[in-house]
Structure formats: structure tokens, C-alpha cells
CSV table of C-alpha atoms and ligand atoms in Angstrom, one decimal:
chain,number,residue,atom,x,y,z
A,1,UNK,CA,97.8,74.7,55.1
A,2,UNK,CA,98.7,76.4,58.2
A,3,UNK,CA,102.5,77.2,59.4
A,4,UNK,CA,104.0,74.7,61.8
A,5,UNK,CA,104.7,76.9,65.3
A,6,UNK,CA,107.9,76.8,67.6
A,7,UNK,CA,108.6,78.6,71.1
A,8,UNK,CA,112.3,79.0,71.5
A,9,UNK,CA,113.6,79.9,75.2
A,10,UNK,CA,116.1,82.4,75.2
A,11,UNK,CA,117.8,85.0,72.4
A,12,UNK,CA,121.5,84.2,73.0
A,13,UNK,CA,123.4,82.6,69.4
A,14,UNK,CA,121.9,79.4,69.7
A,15,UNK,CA,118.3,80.3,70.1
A,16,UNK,CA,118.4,83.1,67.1
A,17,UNK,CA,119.8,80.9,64.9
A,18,UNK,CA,117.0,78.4,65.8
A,19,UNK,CA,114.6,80.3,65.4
A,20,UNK,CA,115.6,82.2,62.2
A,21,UNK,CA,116.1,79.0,60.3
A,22,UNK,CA,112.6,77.8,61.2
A,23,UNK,CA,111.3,81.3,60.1
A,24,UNK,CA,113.4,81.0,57.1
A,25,UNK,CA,111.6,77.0,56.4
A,26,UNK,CA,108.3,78.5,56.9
A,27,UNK,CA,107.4,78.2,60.5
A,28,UNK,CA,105.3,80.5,63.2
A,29,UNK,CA,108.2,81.3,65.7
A,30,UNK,CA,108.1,83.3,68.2
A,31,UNK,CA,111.3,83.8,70.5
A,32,UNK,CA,111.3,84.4,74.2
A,33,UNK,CA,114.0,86.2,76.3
A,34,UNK,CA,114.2,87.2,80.3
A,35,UNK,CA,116.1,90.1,79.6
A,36,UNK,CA,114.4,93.3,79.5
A,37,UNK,CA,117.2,93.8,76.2
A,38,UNK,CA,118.1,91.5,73.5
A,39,UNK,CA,122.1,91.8,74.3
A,40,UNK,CA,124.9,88.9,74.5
A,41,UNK,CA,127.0,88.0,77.7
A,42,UNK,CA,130.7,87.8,77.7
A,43,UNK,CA,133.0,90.1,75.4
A,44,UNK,CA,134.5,88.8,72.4
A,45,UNK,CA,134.5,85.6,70.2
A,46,UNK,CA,136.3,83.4,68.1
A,47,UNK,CA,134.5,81.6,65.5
A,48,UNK,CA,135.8,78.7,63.1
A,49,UNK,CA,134.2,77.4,59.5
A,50,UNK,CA,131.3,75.6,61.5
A,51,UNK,CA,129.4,78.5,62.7
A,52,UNK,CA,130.8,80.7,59.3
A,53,UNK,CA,129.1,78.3,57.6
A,54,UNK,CA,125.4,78.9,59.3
A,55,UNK,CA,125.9,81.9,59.2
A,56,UNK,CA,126.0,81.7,55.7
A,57,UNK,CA,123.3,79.9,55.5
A,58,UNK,CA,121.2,82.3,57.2
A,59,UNK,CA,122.1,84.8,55.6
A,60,UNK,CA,123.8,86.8,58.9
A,61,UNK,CA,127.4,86.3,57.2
A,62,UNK,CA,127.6,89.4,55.0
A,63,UNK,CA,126.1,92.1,57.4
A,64,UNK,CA,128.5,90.7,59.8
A,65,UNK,CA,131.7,90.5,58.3
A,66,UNK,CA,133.3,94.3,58.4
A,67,UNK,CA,133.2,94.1,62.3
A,68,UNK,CA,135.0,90.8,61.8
A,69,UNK,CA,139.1,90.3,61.3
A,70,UNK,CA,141.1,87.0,60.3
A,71,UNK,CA,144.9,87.5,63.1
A,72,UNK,CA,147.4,86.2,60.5
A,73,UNK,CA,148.1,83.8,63.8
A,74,UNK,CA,147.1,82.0,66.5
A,75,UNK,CA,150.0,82.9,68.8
A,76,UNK,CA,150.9,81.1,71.9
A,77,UNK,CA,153.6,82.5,74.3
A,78,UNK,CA,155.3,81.3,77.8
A,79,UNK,CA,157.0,83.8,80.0
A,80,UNK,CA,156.1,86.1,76.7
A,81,UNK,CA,158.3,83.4,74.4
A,82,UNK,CA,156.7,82.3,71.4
A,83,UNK,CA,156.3,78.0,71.7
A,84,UNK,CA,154.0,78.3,68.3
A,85,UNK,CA,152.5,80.5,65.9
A,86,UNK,CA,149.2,78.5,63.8
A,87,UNK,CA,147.4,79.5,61.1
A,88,UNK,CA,145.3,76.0,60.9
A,89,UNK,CA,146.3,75.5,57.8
A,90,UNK,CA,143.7,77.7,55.8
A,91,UNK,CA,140.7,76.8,57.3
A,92,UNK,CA,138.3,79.5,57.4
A,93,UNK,CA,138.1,81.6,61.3
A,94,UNK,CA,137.2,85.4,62.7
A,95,UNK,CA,137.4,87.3,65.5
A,96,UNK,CA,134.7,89.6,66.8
A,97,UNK,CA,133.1,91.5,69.6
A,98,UNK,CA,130.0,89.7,70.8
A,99,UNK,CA,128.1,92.6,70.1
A,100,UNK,CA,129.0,92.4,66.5
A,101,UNK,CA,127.8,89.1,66.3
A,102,UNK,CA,124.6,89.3,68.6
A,103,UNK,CA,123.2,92.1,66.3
A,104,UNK,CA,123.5,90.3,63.2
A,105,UNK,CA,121.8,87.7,64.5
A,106,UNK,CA,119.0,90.0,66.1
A,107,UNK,CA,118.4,91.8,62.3
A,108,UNK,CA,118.7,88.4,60.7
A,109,UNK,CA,115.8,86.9,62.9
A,110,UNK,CA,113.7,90.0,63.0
A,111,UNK,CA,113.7,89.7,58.5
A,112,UNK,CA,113.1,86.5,58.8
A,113,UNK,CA,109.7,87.3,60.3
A,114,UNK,CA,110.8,85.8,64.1
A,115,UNK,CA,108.5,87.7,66.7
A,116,UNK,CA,111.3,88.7,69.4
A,117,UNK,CA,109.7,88.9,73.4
A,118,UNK,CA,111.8,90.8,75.6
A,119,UNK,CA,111.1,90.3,79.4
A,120,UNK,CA,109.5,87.1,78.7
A,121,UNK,CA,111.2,84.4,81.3
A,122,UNK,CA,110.1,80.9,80.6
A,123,UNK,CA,109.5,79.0,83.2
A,124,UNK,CA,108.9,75.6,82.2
A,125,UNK,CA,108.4,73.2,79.7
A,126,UNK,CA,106.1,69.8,78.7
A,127,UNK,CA,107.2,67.3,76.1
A,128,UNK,CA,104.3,67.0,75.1
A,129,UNK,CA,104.5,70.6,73.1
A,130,UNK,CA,104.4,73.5,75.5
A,131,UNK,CA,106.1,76.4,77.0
A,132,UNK,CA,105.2,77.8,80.3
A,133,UNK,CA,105.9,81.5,81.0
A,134,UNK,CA,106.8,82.8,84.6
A,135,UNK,CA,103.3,85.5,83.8
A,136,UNK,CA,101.4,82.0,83.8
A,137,UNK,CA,101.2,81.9,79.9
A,138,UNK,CA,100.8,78.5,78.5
A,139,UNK,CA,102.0,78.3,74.8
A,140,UNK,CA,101.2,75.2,72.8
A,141,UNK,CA,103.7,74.4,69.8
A,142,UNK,CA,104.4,71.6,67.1
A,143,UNK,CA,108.3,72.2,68.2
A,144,UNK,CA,109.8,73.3,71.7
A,145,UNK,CA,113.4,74.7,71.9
A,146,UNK,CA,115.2,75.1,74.9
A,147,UNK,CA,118.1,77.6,74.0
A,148,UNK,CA,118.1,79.1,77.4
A,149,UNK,CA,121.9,78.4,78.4
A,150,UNK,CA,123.2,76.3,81.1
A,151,UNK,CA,121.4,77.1,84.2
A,152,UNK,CA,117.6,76.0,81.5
A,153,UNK,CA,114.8,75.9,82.6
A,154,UNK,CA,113.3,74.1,79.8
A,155,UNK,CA,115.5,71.2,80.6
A,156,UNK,CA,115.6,71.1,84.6
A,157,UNK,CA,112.0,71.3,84.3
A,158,UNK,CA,112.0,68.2,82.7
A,159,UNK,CA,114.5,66.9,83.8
A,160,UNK,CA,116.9,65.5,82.0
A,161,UNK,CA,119.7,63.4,83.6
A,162,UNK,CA,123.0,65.5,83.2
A,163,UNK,CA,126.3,65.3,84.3
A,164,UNK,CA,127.6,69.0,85.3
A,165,UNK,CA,131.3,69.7,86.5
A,166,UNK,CA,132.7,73.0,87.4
A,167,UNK,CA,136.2,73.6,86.3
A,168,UNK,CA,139.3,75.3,88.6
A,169,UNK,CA,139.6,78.3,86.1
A,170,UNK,CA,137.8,80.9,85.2
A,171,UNK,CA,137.8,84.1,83.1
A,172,UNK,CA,137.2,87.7,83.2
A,173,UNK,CA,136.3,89.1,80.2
A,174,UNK,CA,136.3,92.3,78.5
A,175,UNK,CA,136.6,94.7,75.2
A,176,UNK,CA,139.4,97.7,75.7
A,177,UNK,CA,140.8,99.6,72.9
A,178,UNK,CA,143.7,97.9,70.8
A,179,UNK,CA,146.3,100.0,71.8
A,180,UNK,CA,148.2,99.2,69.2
A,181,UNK,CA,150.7,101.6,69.5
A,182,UNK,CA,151.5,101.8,73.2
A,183,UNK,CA,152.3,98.4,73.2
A,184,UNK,CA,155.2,99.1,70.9
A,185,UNK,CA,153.5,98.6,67.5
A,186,UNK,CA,154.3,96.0,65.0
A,187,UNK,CA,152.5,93.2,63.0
A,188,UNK,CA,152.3,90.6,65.6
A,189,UNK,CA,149.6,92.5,67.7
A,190,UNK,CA,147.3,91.9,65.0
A,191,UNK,CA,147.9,87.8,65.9
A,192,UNK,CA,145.4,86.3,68.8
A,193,UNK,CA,148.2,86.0,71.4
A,194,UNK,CA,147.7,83.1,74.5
A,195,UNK,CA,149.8,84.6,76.8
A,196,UNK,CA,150.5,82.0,79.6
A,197,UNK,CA,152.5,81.8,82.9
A,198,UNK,CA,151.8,79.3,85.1
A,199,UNK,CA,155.2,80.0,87.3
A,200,UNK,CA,155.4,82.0,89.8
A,201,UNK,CA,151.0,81.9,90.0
A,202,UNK,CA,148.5,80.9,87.1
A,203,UNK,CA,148.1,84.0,85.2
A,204,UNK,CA,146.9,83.9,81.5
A,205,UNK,CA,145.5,86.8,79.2
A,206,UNK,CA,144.4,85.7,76.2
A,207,UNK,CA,144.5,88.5,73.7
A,208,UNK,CA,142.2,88.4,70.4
A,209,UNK,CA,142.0,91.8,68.3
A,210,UNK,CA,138.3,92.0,67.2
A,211,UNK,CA,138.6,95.2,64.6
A,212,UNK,CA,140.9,98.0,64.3
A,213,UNK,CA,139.5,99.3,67.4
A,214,UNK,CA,138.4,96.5,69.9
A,215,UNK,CA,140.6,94.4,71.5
A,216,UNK,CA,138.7,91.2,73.3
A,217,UNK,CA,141.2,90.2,76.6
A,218,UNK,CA,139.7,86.9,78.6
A,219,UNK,CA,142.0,86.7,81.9
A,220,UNK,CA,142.1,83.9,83.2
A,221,UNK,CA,142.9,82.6,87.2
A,222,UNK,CA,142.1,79.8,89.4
A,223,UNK,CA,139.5,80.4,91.2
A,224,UNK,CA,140.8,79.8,94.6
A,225,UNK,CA,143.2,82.9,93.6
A,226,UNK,CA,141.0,85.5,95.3
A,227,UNK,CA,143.7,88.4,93.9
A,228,UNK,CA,143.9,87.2,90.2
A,229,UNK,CA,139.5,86.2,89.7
A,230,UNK,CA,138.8,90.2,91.5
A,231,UNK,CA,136.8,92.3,89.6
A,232,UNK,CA,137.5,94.6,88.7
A,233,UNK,CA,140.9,93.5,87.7
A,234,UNK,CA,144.0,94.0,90.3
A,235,UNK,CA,146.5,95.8,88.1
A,236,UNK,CA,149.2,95.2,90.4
A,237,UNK,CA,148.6,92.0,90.2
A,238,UNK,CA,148.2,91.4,86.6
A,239,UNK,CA,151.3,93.8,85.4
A,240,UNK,CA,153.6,91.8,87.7
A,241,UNK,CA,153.1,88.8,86.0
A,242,UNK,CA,152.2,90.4,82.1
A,243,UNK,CA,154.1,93.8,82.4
A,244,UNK,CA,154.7,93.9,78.5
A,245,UNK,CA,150.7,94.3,78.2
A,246,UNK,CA,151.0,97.6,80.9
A,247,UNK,CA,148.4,99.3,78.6
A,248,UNK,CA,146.1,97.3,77.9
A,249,UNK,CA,145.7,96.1,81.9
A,250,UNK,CA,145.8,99.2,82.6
A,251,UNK,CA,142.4,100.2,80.4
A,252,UNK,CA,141.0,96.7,81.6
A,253,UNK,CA,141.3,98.2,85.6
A,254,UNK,CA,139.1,100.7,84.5
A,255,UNK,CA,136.1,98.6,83.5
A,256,UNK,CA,133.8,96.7,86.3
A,257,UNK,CA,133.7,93.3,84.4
A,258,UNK,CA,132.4,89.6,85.6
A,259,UNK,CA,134.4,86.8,86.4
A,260,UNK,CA,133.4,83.5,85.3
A,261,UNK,CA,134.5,79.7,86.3
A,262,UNK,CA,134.3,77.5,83.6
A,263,UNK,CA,131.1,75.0,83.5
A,264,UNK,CA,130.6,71.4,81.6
A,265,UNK,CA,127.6,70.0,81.1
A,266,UNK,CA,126.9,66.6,79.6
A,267,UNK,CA,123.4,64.8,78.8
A,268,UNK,CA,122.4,61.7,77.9
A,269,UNK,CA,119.6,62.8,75.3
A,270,UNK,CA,119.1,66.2,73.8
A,271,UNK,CA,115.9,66.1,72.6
A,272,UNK,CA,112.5,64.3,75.0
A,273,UNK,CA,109.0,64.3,72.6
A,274,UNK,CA,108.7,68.0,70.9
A,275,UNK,CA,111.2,69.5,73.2
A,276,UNK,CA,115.1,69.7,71.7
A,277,UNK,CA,117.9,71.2,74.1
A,278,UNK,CA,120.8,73.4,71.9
A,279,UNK,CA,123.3,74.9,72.9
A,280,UNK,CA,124.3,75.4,76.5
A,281,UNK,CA,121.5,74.1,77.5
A,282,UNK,CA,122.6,70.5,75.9
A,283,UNK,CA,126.5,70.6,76.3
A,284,UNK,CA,127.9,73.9,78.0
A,285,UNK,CA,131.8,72.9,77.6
A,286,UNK,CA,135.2,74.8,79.1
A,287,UNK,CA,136.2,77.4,76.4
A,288,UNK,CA,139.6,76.5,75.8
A,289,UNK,CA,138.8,75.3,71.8
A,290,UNK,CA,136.7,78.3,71.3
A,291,UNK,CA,133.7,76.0,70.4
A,292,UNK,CA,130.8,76.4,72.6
A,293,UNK,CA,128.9,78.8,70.6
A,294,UNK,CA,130.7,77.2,67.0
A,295,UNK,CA,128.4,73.8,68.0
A,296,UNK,CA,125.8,75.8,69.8
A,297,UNK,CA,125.1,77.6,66.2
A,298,UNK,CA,125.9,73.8,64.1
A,299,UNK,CA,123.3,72.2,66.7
A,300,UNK,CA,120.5,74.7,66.7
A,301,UNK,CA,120.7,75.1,62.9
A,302,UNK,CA,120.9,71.0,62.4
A,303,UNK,CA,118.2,70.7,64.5
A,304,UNK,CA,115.9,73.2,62.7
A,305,UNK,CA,116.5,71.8,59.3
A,306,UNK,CA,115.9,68.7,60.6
A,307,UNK,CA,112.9,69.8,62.8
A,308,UNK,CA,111.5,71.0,58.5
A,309,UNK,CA,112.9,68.8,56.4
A,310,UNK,CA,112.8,65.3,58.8
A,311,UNK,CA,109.0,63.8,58.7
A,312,UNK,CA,105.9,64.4,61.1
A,313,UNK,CA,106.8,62.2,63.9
A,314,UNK,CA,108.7,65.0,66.0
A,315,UNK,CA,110.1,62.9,68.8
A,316,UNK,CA,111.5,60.7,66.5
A,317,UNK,CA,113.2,63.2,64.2
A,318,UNK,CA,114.7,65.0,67.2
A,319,UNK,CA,116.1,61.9,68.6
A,320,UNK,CA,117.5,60.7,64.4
A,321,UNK,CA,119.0,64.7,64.7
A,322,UNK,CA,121.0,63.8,67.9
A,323,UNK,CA,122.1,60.2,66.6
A,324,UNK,CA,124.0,62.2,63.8
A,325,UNK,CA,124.8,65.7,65.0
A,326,UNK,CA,126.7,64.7,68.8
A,327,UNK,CA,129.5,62.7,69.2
A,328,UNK,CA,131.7,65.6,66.9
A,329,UNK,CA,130.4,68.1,69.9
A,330,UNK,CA,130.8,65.3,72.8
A,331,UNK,CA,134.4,64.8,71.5
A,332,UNK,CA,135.0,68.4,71.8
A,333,UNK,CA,133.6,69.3,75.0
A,334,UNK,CA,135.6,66.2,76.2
A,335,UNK,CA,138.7,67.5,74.5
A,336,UNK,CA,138.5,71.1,76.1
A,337,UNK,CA,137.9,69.5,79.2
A,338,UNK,CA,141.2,67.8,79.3
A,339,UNK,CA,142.6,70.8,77.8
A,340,UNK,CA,141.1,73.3,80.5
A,341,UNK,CA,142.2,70.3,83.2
A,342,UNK,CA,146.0,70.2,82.3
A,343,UNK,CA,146.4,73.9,81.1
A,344,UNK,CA,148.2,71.9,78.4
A,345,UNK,CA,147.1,74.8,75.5
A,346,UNK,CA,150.0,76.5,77.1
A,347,UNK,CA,152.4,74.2,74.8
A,348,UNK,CA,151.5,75.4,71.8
A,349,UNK,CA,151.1,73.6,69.0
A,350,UNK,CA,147.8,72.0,70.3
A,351,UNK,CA,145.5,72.3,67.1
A,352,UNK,CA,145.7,69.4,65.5
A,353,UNK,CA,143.3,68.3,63.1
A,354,UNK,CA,141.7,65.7,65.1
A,355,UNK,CA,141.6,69.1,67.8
A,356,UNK,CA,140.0,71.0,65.2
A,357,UNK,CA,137.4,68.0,64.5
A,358,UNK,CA,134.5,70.5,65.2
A,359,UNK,CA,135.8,73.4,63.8
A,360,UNK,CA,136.0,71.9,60.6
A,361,UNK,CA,132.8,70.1,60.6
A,362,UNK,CA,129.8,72.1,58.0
A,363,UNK,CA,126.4,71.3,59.6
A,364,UNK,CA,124.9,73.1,55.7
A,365,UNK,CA,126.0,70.2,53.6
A,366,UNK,CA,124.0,67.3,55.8
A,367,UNK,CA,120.6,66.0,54.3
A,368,UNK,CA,118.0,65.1,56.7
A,369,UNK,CA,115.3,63.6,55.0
B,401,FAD,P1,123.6,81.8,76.2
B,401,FAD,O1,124.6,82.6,75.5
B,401,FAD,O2,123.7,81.5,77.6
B,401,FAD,O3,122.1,82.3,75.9
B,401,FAD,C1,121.0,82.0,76.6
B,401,FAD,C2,120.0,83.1,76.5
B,401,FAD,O4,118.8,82.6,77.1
B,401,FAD,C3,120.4,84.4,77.2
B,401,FAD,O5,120.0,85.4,76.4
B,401,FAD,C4,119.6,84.3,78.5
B,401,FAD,O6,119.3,85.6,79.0
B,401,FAD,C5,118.3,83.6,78.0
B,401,FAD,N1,117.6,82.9,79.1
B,401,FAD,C6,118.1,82.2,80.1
B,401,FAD,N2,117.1,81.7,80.9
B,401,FAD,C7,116.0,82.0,80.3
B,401,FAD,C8,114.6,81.8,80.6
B,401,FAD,N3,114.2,81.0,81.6
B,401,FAD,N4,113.6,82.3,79.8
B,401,FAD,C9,114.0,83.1,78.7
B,401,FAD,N5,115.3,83.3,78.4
B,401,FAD,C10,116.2,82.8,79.1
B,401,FAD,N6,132.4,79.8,72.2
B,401,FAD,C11,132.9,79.9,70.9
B,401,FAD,O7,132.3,79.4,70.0
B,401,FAD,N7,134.0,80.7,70.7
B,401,FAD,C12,134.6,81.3,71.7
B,401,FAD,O8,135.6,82.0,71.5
B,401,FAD,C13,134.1,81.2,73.0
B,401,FAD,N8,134.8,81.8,74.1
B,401,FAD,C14,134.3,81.6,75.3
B,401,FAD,C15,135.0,82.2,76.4
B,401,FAD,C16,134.5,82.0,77.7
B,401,FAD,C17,135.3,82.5,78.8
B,401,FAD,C18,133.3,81.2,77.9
B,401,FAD,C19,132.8,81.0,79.3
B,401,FAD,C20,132.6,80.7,76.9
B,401,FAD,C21,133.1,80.8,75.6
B,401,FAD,N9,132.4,80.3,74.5
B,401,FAD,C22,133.0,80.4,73.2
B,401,FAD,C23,131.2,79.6,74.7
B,401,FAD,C24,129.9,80.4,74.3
B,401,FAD,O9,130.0,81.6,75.0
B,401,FAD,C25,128.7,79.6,74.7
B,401,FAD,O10,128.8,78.3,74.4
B,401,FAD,C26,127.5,80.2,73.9
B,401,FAD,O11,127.3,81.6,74.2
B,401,FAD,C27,126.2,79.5,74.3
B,401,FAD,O12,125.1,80.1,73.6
B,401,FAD,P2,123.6,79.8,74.1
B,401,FAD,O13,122.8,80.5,73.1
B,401,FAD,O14,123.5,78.3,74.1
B,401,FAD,O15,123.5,80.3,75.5
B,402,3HM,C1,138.6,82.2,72.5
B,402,3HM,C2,138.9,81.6,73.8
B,402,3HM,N1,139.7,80.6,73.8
B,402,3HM,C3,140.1,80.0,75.0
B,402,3HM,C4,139.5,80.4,76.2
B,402,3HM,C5,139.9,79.8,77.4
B,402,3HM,O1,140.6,78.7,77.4
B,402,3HM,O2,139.5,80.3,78.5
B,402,3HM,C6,138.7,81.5,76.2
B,402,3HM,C7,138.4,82.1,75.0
B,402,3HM,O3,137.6,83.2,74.9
């Protein structure tokens, strides 16, 4: 019998892990990316027992895990005061440079026998089972994935009916060295640390120690605060208001960075005949859980399992994978919403375990047959 194919749009964590489980269940994938290099956006990550768990699965875990570390503590601080200090009660999270987690990914496809396209912008996409490149390619395909983030392609071409909302904050983010030692030393700069002020001006830097050597910072401003979203960073303005983390700003000025405003993006189906959304694609949401790439990775491997295991009749399997798999990722994305909306994360304390609903959640251990 011959393989089953799949076109997946785009190479970021939702579209490898896609397309490496379908390789893995025996399908013909090949993966197409715009960039002329497979490489992630952004600078560092969080990830919680959801995405651990597929990456498991996939067999990415173990080549990943020495450029990971587990902070004894999710710190949160106001003014530099500690308001809580979590530890989520056991349940399995890691830190990491994107980087690290991009290039797992990338070897895992590549051994699964996923043939990676660089430079290869899709363009649009037909329901009924094809993928239009912007060279004028047409590529037909039993399954059609749209993992091409939040500004896709695959699904404006189609047009799905979304809801998209662009948030006040936004981010600047970057890796600098851990300078462990200049900031005084001492056990707690191993923890993630949420540094918040929102008095005299809105001014957070979120630290999250990757390795021994990387240090992730997201800095985060309104975006009307032309001084505090400037890239690259305004050290005055950031050692003013965070003065205790003088070094780290300090190697931070020196790098030309991106700032980012947060983006939501809701839809009412993810999936329309062959052609299934994941990712950002499906359900961008603010970062303030840490969860957009933890369902992105849940979704796309959900959906490929289901897309093998779940009966000829694709459309109808992709809209029975959406029934099941969404309303743990729309009560997230509504949940960092509120939290991004009220800058409420600042009170520590805030993961609960209804909060850490889709943290929690193990797409491995769902049958789809
Ligand atoms: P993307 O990462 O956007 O990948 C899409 C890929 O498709 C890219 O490689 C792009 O080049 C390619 N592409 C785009 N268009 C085309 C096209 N037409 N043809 C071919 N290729 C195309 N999530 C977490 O889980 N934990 C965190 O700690 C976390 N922190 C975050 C912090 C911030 C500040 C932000 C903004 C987000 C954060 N997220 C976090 C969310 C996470 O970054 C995203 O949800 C995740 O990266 C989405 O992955 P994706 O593969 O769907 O999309
Ligand atoms: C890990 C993480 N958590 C929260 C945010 C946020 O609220 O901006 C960003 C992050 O990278």
C-alpha cells in the first residue's frame, strides 16, 4: 500500500512536531518553511508536562534535556519584594533557550524521515487537499497542516472566521549571559523571577535562567510607552525602575532585539475538509501562562495521531480531533487573556490548579480510534 502524504506550512514547534509524528505513523511528509534557515523566533521558553510529554513521545525529550534546567521556583516579586515563591506542586516544567528546543526538534524530524524545504513560502491552501507554493507549485495531499503562525496563510486563504485582539503589552526578548555573580550570587537566581512594577510606569522583566550560561529576560512595557518598547533597550530607562538587575540590563543594551505586542487569536473551527490549523495559526494567545507553544505542541501531536489512528473520512476526523482537544486550550488562551488584561500575575500566587489546567493536561494518553 502506498504512504498516506501531508504538506505542513511552516517549521516553527508546532509544524515539526506535526510533521515528525506523521513520519513516525508512517506517512510521506514533507515540511515547508519561508525562511531561507530552519531557526525559532523569540529567546527563551518555559515548558510544562504537556509539551514534556510529546516530546517524549517523539522521541526529542532526551537529546534535549542537558540544555534544559528545572528553577527550584517560580518567583514573583513587587518593588523587588517577594508576594510568592511556587513550585506547582511537583508537576513536571523546564526552562530553555529556544534554540535548544528548535534543534531537537529539527534532528528529531530529519530521523524521522520528514523532508525539510527551506525558502519554500506557502502561499495558499484548498480544503480539498492542497498546498499552493508562492513558486506556483501545486502539492496535492491526503492531509494539509497549516502550522504557519498567526499571520497563516493557509488559514486567511481560506478563510476562516477568527476573532483577533491585540493586547496593550508587549515584550522584548532576549538571551544574555547569567551573570550570576555580579548580581550578588546566591540560590535564588537560579528561581524564574517575575519582577514587576507597575508604579511609578509599567516596567516588568521577567527573568528565567535557561542553563548555567543563558539567561532568557522578556521585558515587558505598554506599548504606548515609546521609552520602555525601544529597541534596543533604554538602559536608563530600565535600571531606574530594576536597578538591582544593573548587569544583566546592561548586557541586554548591547543586543539589537525585537519588541513584540501581545496577539489573540480565536476561531470558530480548526480544521475545514483535509486542512487542520495548529498552533498559532488556530489560537495565538498572550504569553502570560507560558502556554502558547505547550498547546501548540499538545494540538499538532493530537491532531497527527488522530490524522493516523482516526478512520479514512479526513474532514470528519479533524473536526472529532477539535471536539476533544479545544476547550482545555480556549480556557487557557481565555485565562491569559484576563491575566495579560489586568497585569494581575503581578500578585503572585496565580497558579492555581484550575490556572495550570493545560499545563497539566497529557495529549500521549488520549485514544482516538
Ligand atoms: P511560529 O513559532 O510562529 O512558527 C511558524 C513558522 O511558520 C515559522 O517558522 C515561520 O517562519 C513559518 N511560516 C510563516 N508563514 C509561512 C508561510 N507562508 N509558508 C511557510 N512557512 C511559513 N509559549 C510557551 O509554551 N511557553 C512560553 O514560555 C512562551 N513564552 C512566550 C513569550 C512571548 C513574549 C510570546 C509572544 C509568546 C510566548 N509563547 C510561549 C508562545 C509561543 O511562542 C508560540 O505560541 C509558539 O511559538 C507558536 O508556535 P507555532 O509553531 O504555532 O508558530
Ligand atoms: C514565560 C513567559 N511568561 C510570561 C510572559 C508574559 O506574560 O509576557 C512571557 C513569557 O515568556
Amino acid at each position: 500500500m502506498s504512504k498516506r502524504k501531508a504538506e505542513v506550512a511552516g517549521a516553527g514547534f508546532a509544524g515539526l512536531v506535526a510533521a515528525t509524528t506523521l513520519a513516525q505513523k508512517g506517512w510521506d511528509v514533507t515540511l515547508h518553511e519561508k525562511d531561507t534557515e530552519l531557526r525559532p523566533l523569540g529567546a527563551g521558553i518555559v515548558l510544562w508536562h504537556n509539551s514534556l510529554q510529546v516530546l517524549k513521545a517523539i522521541g526529542a525529550y532526551d537529546r534535549l534535556l542537558p540544555h534544559t534546567m528545572v528553577p527550584p521556583f517560580y518567583e514573583t516579586r513587587m518593588h523587588n519584594v517577594t508576594q510568592s515563591l511556587e513550585d506547582f506542586d511537583g508537576l513536571h516544567w523546564r526552562t530553555m533557550t529556544r534554540k535548544a528546543l528548535h534543534d531537537a526538534l529539527v534532528d528529531t524530524a530529519r530521523e524521522a524521515g520528514v523532508e525539510i524545504r527551506v525558502s519554500s513560502e506557502v502561499d495558499a491552501a484548498d480544503p480539498a487537499g492542497s498546498l499552493t507554493l508562492t513558486s506556483g507549485e501545486v502539492r496535492h495531499a491526503d492531509l494539509i497542516v497549516g502550522a504557519d503562525g498567526v499571520n497563516s496563510k493557509v488559514r486567511d486563504s481560506i478563510g476562516f472566521e477568527q476573532e483577533r485582539t491585540r493586547s496593550k503589552d508587549g515584550v522584548t526578548r532576549l538571551i544574555v549571559p547569567r551573570c550570576k555573580e555580579e548580581l550578588g550570587g546566591g540560590e535564588a537566581w537560579d528561581n524564574v523571577i517575575d519582577f514587576w512594577n507597575l508604579e511609578p510606569r509599567v516596567l516588568r522583566v521577567l527573568y528565567v535562567p535557561c542553563n548555567e550560561d543563558e539567561l532568557y529576560i522578556a521585558l515587558m512595557a505598554p506599548i504606548e510607552d515609546k521609552e520602555g518598547s525601544a529597541v534596543p533597550i533604554n538602559y536608563d530607562v530600565w535600571v531606574e525602575s530594576h536597578p538591582y538587575l544593573a548587569p544583566v540590563l546592561r548586557e541586554a543594551a548591547k543586543i539589537s532585539g525585537r519588541y513584540d505586542g501581545y496577539q489573540t487569536n480565536v476561531l470558530k473551527e480548526w480544521s475545514n475538509g483535509s486542512v487542520a490549523l495548529v498552533g498559532d495559526s488556530a489560537h495565538a494567545m498572550c504569553p502570560a501562562l507560558a502556554q502558547g507553544a505547550g498547546t501548540a505542541m499538545a494540538n499538532a501531536y493530537s491532531m497527527a495521531v488522530a490524522a493516523s489512528e482516526g478512520g479514512d473520512d479526513m474532514a470528519k476526523v479533524l473536526v472529532d480531533w477539535q471536539a476533544r482537544e479545544r476547550e482545555v486550550t480556549d480556557r487557557c488562551q481565555n485565562k491569559s487573556a484576563w491575566f495579560a488584561e489586568t497585569r494581575s500575575m503581578a500578585n503572585g500566587n496565580q497558579f492555581t490548579p484550575e490556572v495550570l489546567e493545560a499545563a497539566k493536561y497529557d495529549p500521549t494518553t488520549v485514544v482516538h480510534a
